[in-house]
Amino acid sequence: MYRIVRKEVMSPVIKLMEIEAPEVAAKARAGQFIILRIDEEGERIPLTIADFDRSRGTITTIFQEVGYTTRRLGALEEGDTLTDFVGPLGQPSEIENYGRVVCVGGGVGVAPIFPIARALKEAGNEVISIIGARTKELLFWEEKMRAVSSELLVATDDGSYGHKGFVTDLLKQVLEERGKIARVWGIGPVVMMRAVAETTRPFNVPTIVSMNPIMVDGTGMCGACRVSVGGETKFACVDGPEFDGHQVDWQLALRRLNMYREEEKRIIEFHEG
Ligand code: FES
């Protein structure tokens, strides 16, 4: 059993949970994820790793309550336990000293971008970070991100904090004004990651995105998490979750996402009437 040792309510629909899982924490690296199951009957859900603490033996994850299982998870409290907590899964981010890099996090995507930005900084990169959310209340970890970045830029869609507009407006400015950018990471909703990839494409800057499709087994067997990258079928759980944003078939990714959204609605209706 895996105990929830800390819970923070970041916004009415965004929760942070720090979970005791020493074996996962010992091996976790930036860019990876876990798959958890609340109880025997529960479905498996993948969540990106927002932080890990090897001495405390914990993994921190931040999630948005978007479906039946994340709502159930969000209702758990400190001291409650989870039946399964498997990981770390997926390929870690390729961390090297690239020079000057940009990390873009949108919405809950700020959570997984944090350990990547930190690892890039530790590897000697100059890290410019851009974080954004729909509105100020949904923005979190600004100080944590500032601590691992040489510069932090903030955007909100409604202008309630920082730049009024999208993270990609700020990304474009950085690409135009800051000289050579060696690499960009973008994590957030699919439409945002597509926009990040389209922003960097004319500048020819390698761009990494983290795909978070529906996953079932997390071992490359079921095919639920397939994405098309450079015309090839890849499984996000074993080949990813990070891929070259310029090669991802975004239309297909969006179609598959919407397909499951309908399914999810039916599951919620079934359970909650
Ligand atoms: Fe089954 Fe990736 S989750 S193949």
Short mmCIF file of C-alpha atoms and ligand atoms in Angstrom, two decimals:
data_model
loop_
_atom_site.label_atom_id
_atom_site.label_comp_id
_atom_site.label_asym_id
_atom_site.label_seq_id
_atom_site.Cartn_x
_atom_site.Cartn_y
_atom_site.Cartn_z
CA MET A 1 0.00 0.00 0.00
CA TYR A 2 1.20 3.47 -0.84
CA ARG A 3 0.41 6.22 1.66
CA ILE A 4 -0.49 9.80 0.83
CA VAL A 5 1.77 11.82 3.13
CA ARG A 6 0.85 15.29 1.91
CA LYS A 7 -2.06 16.80 0.08
CA GLU A 8 -2.31 20.37 -1.11
CA VAL A 9 -5.30 21.90 -2.82
CA MET A 10 -3.74 24.13 -5.48
CA SER A 11 -7.10 25.23 -6.87
CA PRO A 12 -10.62 23.77 -6.63
CA VAL A 13 -9.74 21.26 -9.36
CA ILE A 14 -5.96 20.94 -9.07
CA LYS A 15 -4.53 18.82 -6.28
CA LEU A 16 -0.99 17.94 -5.21
CA MET A 17 -0.25 14.63 -3.57
CA GLU A 18 3.03 13.43 -2.16
CA ILE A 19 2.99 9.66 -1.99
CA GLU A 20 5.27 7.30 -0.13
CA ALA A 21 6.84 4.98 -2.69
CA PRO A 22 10.54 4.57 -1.82
CA GLU A 23 11.37 2.19 -4.67
CA VAL A 24 9.87 4.50 -7.26
CA ALA A 25 11.51 7.56 -5.71
CA ALA A 26 14.92 5.85 -5.72
CA LYS A 27 14.85 5.49 -9.51
CA ALA A 28 12.66 8.39 -10.70
CA ARG A 29 14.11 10.84 -13.20
CA ALA A 30 12.81 13.96 -14.91
CA GLY A 31 10.33 13.25 -17.69
CA GLN A 32 8.97 9.97 -16.32
CA PHE A 33 5.55 9.05 -15.02
CA ILE A 34 3.77 6.57 -12.78
CA ILE A 35 0.58 4.58 -13.13
CA LEU A 36 -1.60 4.30 -10.07
CA ARG A 37 -4.73 2.48 -9.05
CA ILE A 38 -6.75 3.67 -6.08
CA ASP A 39 -8.13 0.24 -5.19
CA GLU A 40 -8.69 -3.22 -6.64
CA GLU A 41 -11.65 -2.12 -8.75
CA GLY A 42 -10.12 1.15 -9.86
CA GLU A 43 -8.87 1.94 -13.35
CA ARG A 44 -5.18 2.61 -13.90
CA ILE A 45 -4.28 6.22 -14.54
CA PRO A 46 -0.94 7.64 -15.63
CA LEU A 47 0.34 10.75 -13.85
CA THR A 48 3.53 12.61 -14.58
CA ILE A 49 6.12 12.93 -11.84
CA ALA A 50 6.23 16.51 -10.57
CA ASP A 51 8.95 15.93 -8.02
CA PHE A 52 10.73 13.16 -6.16
CA ASP A 53 12.52 13.08 -2.86
CA ARG A 54 14.88 10.14 -2.52
CA SER A 55 15.59 10.73 1.19
CA ARG A 56 11.89 10.89 2.12
CA GLY A 57 11.13 8.11 -0.36
CA THR A 58 8.27 10.06 -1.93
CA ILE A 59 6.90 11.03 -5.32
CA THR A 60 4.92 14.21 -5.81
CA THR A 61 2.26 14.40 -8.44
CA ILE A 62 -0.10 17.21 -9.40
CA PHE A 63 -3.29 16.46 -11.26
CA GLN A 64 -6.42 18.09 -12.49
CA GLU A 65 -9.75 16.47 -11.72
CA VAL A 66 -10.88 15.79 -15.25
CA GLY A 67 -12.54 12.40 -15.01
CA TYR A 68 -14.09 9.89 -12.66
CA THR A 69 -10.82 8.47 -11.29
CA THR A 70 -9.00 11.79 -10.83
CA ARG A 71 -12.05 13.08 -8.94
CA ARG A 72 -11.98 10.04 -6.66
CA LEU A 73 -8.24 10.51 -6.17
CA GLY A 74 -8.72 14.20 -5.38
CA ALA A 75 -11.18 13.28 -2.64
CA LEU A 76 -8.58 11.19 -0.76
CA GLU A 77 -6.80 12.72 2.22
CA GLU A 78 -3.40 12.51 3.93
CA GLY A 79 -3.02 9.08 5.52
CA ASP A 80 -5.17 7.33 2.91
CA THR A 81 -3.50 4.65 0.80
CA LEU A 82 -3.41 3.56 -2.83
CA THR A 83 -3.35 -0.09 -3.91
CA ASP A 84 -0.93 0.28 -6.83
CA PHE A 85 1.75 2.78 -7.64
CA VAL A 86 3.94 1.57 -10.49
CA GLY A 87 6.96 3.34 -11.86
CA PRO A 88 9.00 5.11 -12.82
CA LEU A 89 7.73 4.43 -16.34
CA GLY A 90 8.74 5.84 -19.71
CA GLN A 91 12.02 7.22 -20.95
CA PRO A 92 13.63 9.96 -18.89
CA SER A 93 14.22 13.35 -20.51
CA GLU A 94 17.51 13.59 -22.41
CA ILE A 95 19.39 15.97 -20.19
CA GLU A 96 22.67 17.41 -21.45
CA ASN A 97 24.40 20.74 -21.41
CA TYR A 98 22.80 22.22 -24.54
CA GLY A 99 23.51 25.87 -23.73
CA ARG A 100 20.43 28.05 -23.60
CA VAL A 101 17.11 26.22 -23.37
CA VAL A 102 13.48 27.16 -22.85
CA CYS A 103 11.00 25.21 -20.68
CA VAL A 104 7.34 25.97 -21.30
CA GLY A 105 4.65 24.69 -18.91
CA GLY A 106 0.95 25.29 -19.40
CA GLY A 107 -1.75 24.50 -16.82
CA VAL A 108 -0.89 21.33 -14.90
CA GLY A 109 2.01 20.95 -17.35
CA VAL A 110 3.97 23.21 -15.00
CA ALA A 111 4.29 20.21 -12.67
CA PRO A 112 6.25 17.85 -14.98
CA ILE A 113 8.26 20.73 -16.50
CA PHE A 114 9.68 21.53 -13.05
CA PRO A 115 11.98 18.48 -12.63
CA ILE A 116 13.10 18.87 -16.25
CA ALA A 117 14.02 22.54 -15.75
CA ARG A 118 15.83 21.63 -12.53
CA ALA A 119 17.80 18.82 -14.20
CA LEU A 120 18.69 21.08 -17.14
CA LYS A 121 19.94 23.75 -14.75
CA GLU A 122 21.98 21.19 -12.80
CA ALA A 123 23.54 20.09 -16.11
CA GLY A 124 24.76 23.66 -16.66
CA ASN A 125 22.15 25.03 -19.06
CA GLU A 126 20.84 28.57 -19.00
CA VAL A 127 17.14 27.85 -18.46
CA ILE A 128 14.51 30.37 -19.51
CA SER A 129 11.11 29.22 -18.22
CA ILE A 130 7.67 30.26 -19.34
CA ILE A 131 4.62 29.19 -17.37
CA GLY A 132 0.99 29.97 -17.95
CA ALA A 133 -2.58 29.19 -17.01
CA ARG A 134 -6.07 30.32 -17.94
CA THR A 135 -6.22 32.59 -14.91
CA LYS A 136 -4.10 33.54 -11.86
CA GLU A 137 -5.94 31.12 -9.53
CA LEU A 138 -4.85 28.17 -11.66
CA LEU A 139 -1.19 29.12 -11.66
CA PHE A 140 1.12 27.32 -9.22
CA TRP A 141 4.80 26.71 -8.43
CA GLU A 142 5.93 30.11 -9.67
CA GLU A 143 8.60 30.35 -6.95
CA LYS A 144 9.76 26.77 -7.44
CA MET A 145 10.16 27.43 -11.17
CA ARG A 146 11.94 30.74 -10.54
CA ALA A 147 14.46 28.96 -8.33
CA VAL A 148 15.59 26.66 -11.18
CA SER A 149 15.45 29.25 -13.98
CA SER A 150 17.70 32.12 -14.98
CA GLU A 151 14.57 33.92 -16.05
CA LEU A 152 10.87 33.21 -15.54
CA LEU A 153 8.09 34.62 -17.70
CA VAL A 154 4.42 34.25 -16.81
CA ALA A 155 1.26 34.47 -18.92
CA THR A 156 -2.43 34.14 -18.14
CA ASP A 157 -5.10 33.90 -20.83
CA ASP A 158 -7.26 36.51 -19.10
CA GLY A 159 -4.41 38.84 -18.08
CA SER A 160 -5.13 38.44 -14.35
CA TYR A 161 -1.37 37.94 -13.82
CA GLY A 162 1.71 38.47 -15.98
CA HIS A 163 1.41 38.76 -19.74
CA LYS A 164 -2.16 38.71 -21.05
CA GLY A 165 -2.24 35.97 -23.63
CA PHE A 166 -0.60 32.64 -24.31
CA VAL A 167 2.74 31.15 -23.30
CA THR A 168 3.50 30.92 -27.02
CA ASP A 169 3.41 34.74 -27.35
CA LEU A 170 6.26 34.88 -24.82
CA LEU A 171 8.04 31.95 -26.46
CA LYS A 172 8.00 33.75 -29.81
CA GLN A 173 9.50 36.87 -28.21
CA VAL A 174 12.25 34.81 -26.58
CA LEU A 175 13.04 33.08 -29.89
CA GLU A 176 13.22 36.42 -31.69
CA GLU A 177 15.20 38.35 -29.11
CA ARG A 178 17.52 36.05 -27.15
CA GLY A 179 19.94 34.70 -29.69
CA LYS A 180 20.46 31.01 -30.10
CA ILE A 181 18.07 28.72 -28.26
CA ALA A 182 19.34 25.14 -28.37
CA ARG A 183 16.17 23.31 -27.37
CA VAL A 184 12.64 23.86 -26.16
CA TRP A 185 10.52 21.66 -23.91
CA GLY A 186 6.78 22.21 -23.92
CA ILE A 187 4.35 20.39 -21.62
CA GLY A 188 0.67 21.10 -21.19
CA PRO A 189 -2.64 20.49 -22.92
CA VAL A 190 -2.34 18.98 -26.41
CA VAL A 191 -3.43 22.20 -28.13
CA MET A 192 -0.79 24.14 -26.23
CA MET A 193 1.97 21.67 -27.09
CA ARG A 194 0.95 21.83 -30.73
CA ALA A 195 1.14 25.64 -30.55
CA VAL A 196 4.60 25.43 -28.96
CA ALA A 197 5.78 23.13 -31.77
CA GLU A 198 4.31 25.46 -34.43
CA THR A 199 5.99 28.47 -32.80
CA THR A 200 9.44 26.92 -32.79
CA ARG A 201 9.17 25.28 -36.24
CA PRO A 202 10.10 28.38 -38.30
CA PHE A 203 13.07 28.93 -35.98
CA ASN A 204 14.24 25.36 -36.43
CA VAL A 205 14.69 24.79 -32.74
CA PRO A 206 14.38 21.15 -31.62
CA THR A 207 11.23 20.89 -29.53
CA ILE A 208 10.30 18.17 -27.07
CA VAL A 209 6.73 17.59 -25.96
CA SER A 210 5.37 15.10 -23.45
CA MET A 211 2.38 13.13 -24.66
CA ASN A 212 -0.09 12.03 -22.03
CA PRO A 213 -2.68 9.90 -23.80
CA ILE A 214 -4.94 7.30 -22.22
CA MET A 215 -2.86 4.41 -20.93
CA VAL A 216 -3.94 1.00 -19.79
CA ASP A 217 -1.06 -1.36 -19.05
CA GLY A 218 1.86 1.05 -19.34
CA THR A 219 4.07 -1.70 -20.71
CA GLY A 220 3.71 -1.38 -24.47
CA MET A 221 1.27 -4.30 -24.79
CA CYS A 222 -2.21 -2.82 -25.13
CA GLY A 223 -1.68 -0.09 -27.71
CA ALA A 224 -4.02 2.35 -25.95
CA CYS A 225 -1.37 5.05 -25.79
CA ARG A 226 -0.35 5.02 -29.42
CA VAL A 227 0.74 8.23 -31.07
CA SER A 228 2.00 8.83 -34.56
CA VAL A 229 5.44 10.42 -34.73
CA GLY A 230 7.20 11.02 -38.02
CA GLY A 231 4.75 8.64 -39.71
CA GLU A 232 5.54 5.81 -37.30
CA THR A 233 3.32 4.43 -34.57
CA LYS A 234 4.87 4.85 -31.15
CA PHE A 235 3.66 3.93 -27.71
CA ALA A 236 3.83 6.86 -25.31
CA CYS A 237 4.28 4.57 -22.32
CA VAL A 238 7.48 2.88 -23.47
CA ASP A 239 8.83 4.97 -26.38
CA GLY A 240 7.85 8.28 -24.76
CA PRO A 241 6.28 10.11 -23.16
CA GLU A 242 8.61 12.69 -24.75
CA PHE A 243 8.68 13.05 -28.52
CA ASP A 244 9.88 15.47 -31.16
CA GLY A 245 7.05 18.02 -31.30
CA HIS A 246 7.74 18.75 -34.96
CA GLN A 247 7.09 15.12 -35.86
CA VAL A 248 3.94 14.42 -33.83
CA ASP A 249 0.69 13.95 -35.76
CA TRP A 250 -1.30 16.48 -33.74
CA GLN A 251 -4.56 15.95 -35.55
CA LEU A 252 -4.58 12.30 -34.68
CA ALA A 253 -3.61 13.05 -31.07
CA LEU A 254 -6.52 15.49 -30.74
CA ARG A 255 -8.96 13.07 -32.37
CA ARG A 256 -8.03 10.28 -29.99
CA LEU A 257 -8.30 12.60 -27.01
CA ASN A 258 -11.82 13.66 -27.96
CA MET A 259 -12.83 10.08 -28.54
CA TYR A 260 -12.01 9.23 -24.93
CA ARG A 261 -13.61 12.39 -23.61
CA GLU A 262 -17.03 11.08 -24.70
CA GLU A 263 -16.31 7.76 -23.03
CA GLU A 264 -15.28 9.51 -19.83
CA LYS A 265 -18.48 11.54 -19.77
CA ARG A 266 -20.47 8.33 -19.95
CA ILE A 267 -18.49 6.79 -17.08
CA ILE A 268 -19.11 9.85 -14.88
CA GLU A 269 -22.82 9.81 -15.73
CA PHE A 270 -22.96 6.13 -14.91
CA HIS A 271 -21.36 6.57 -11.48
CA GLU A 272 -22.80 9.89 -10.45
CA GLY A 273 -26.16 9.84 -12.18
FE1 FES B 1 -0.66 0.07 -23.26
FE2 FES B 1 1.08 2.02 -23.73
S1 FES B 1 -0.45 1.93 -22.24
S2 FES B 1 0.79 0.20 -24.85
#
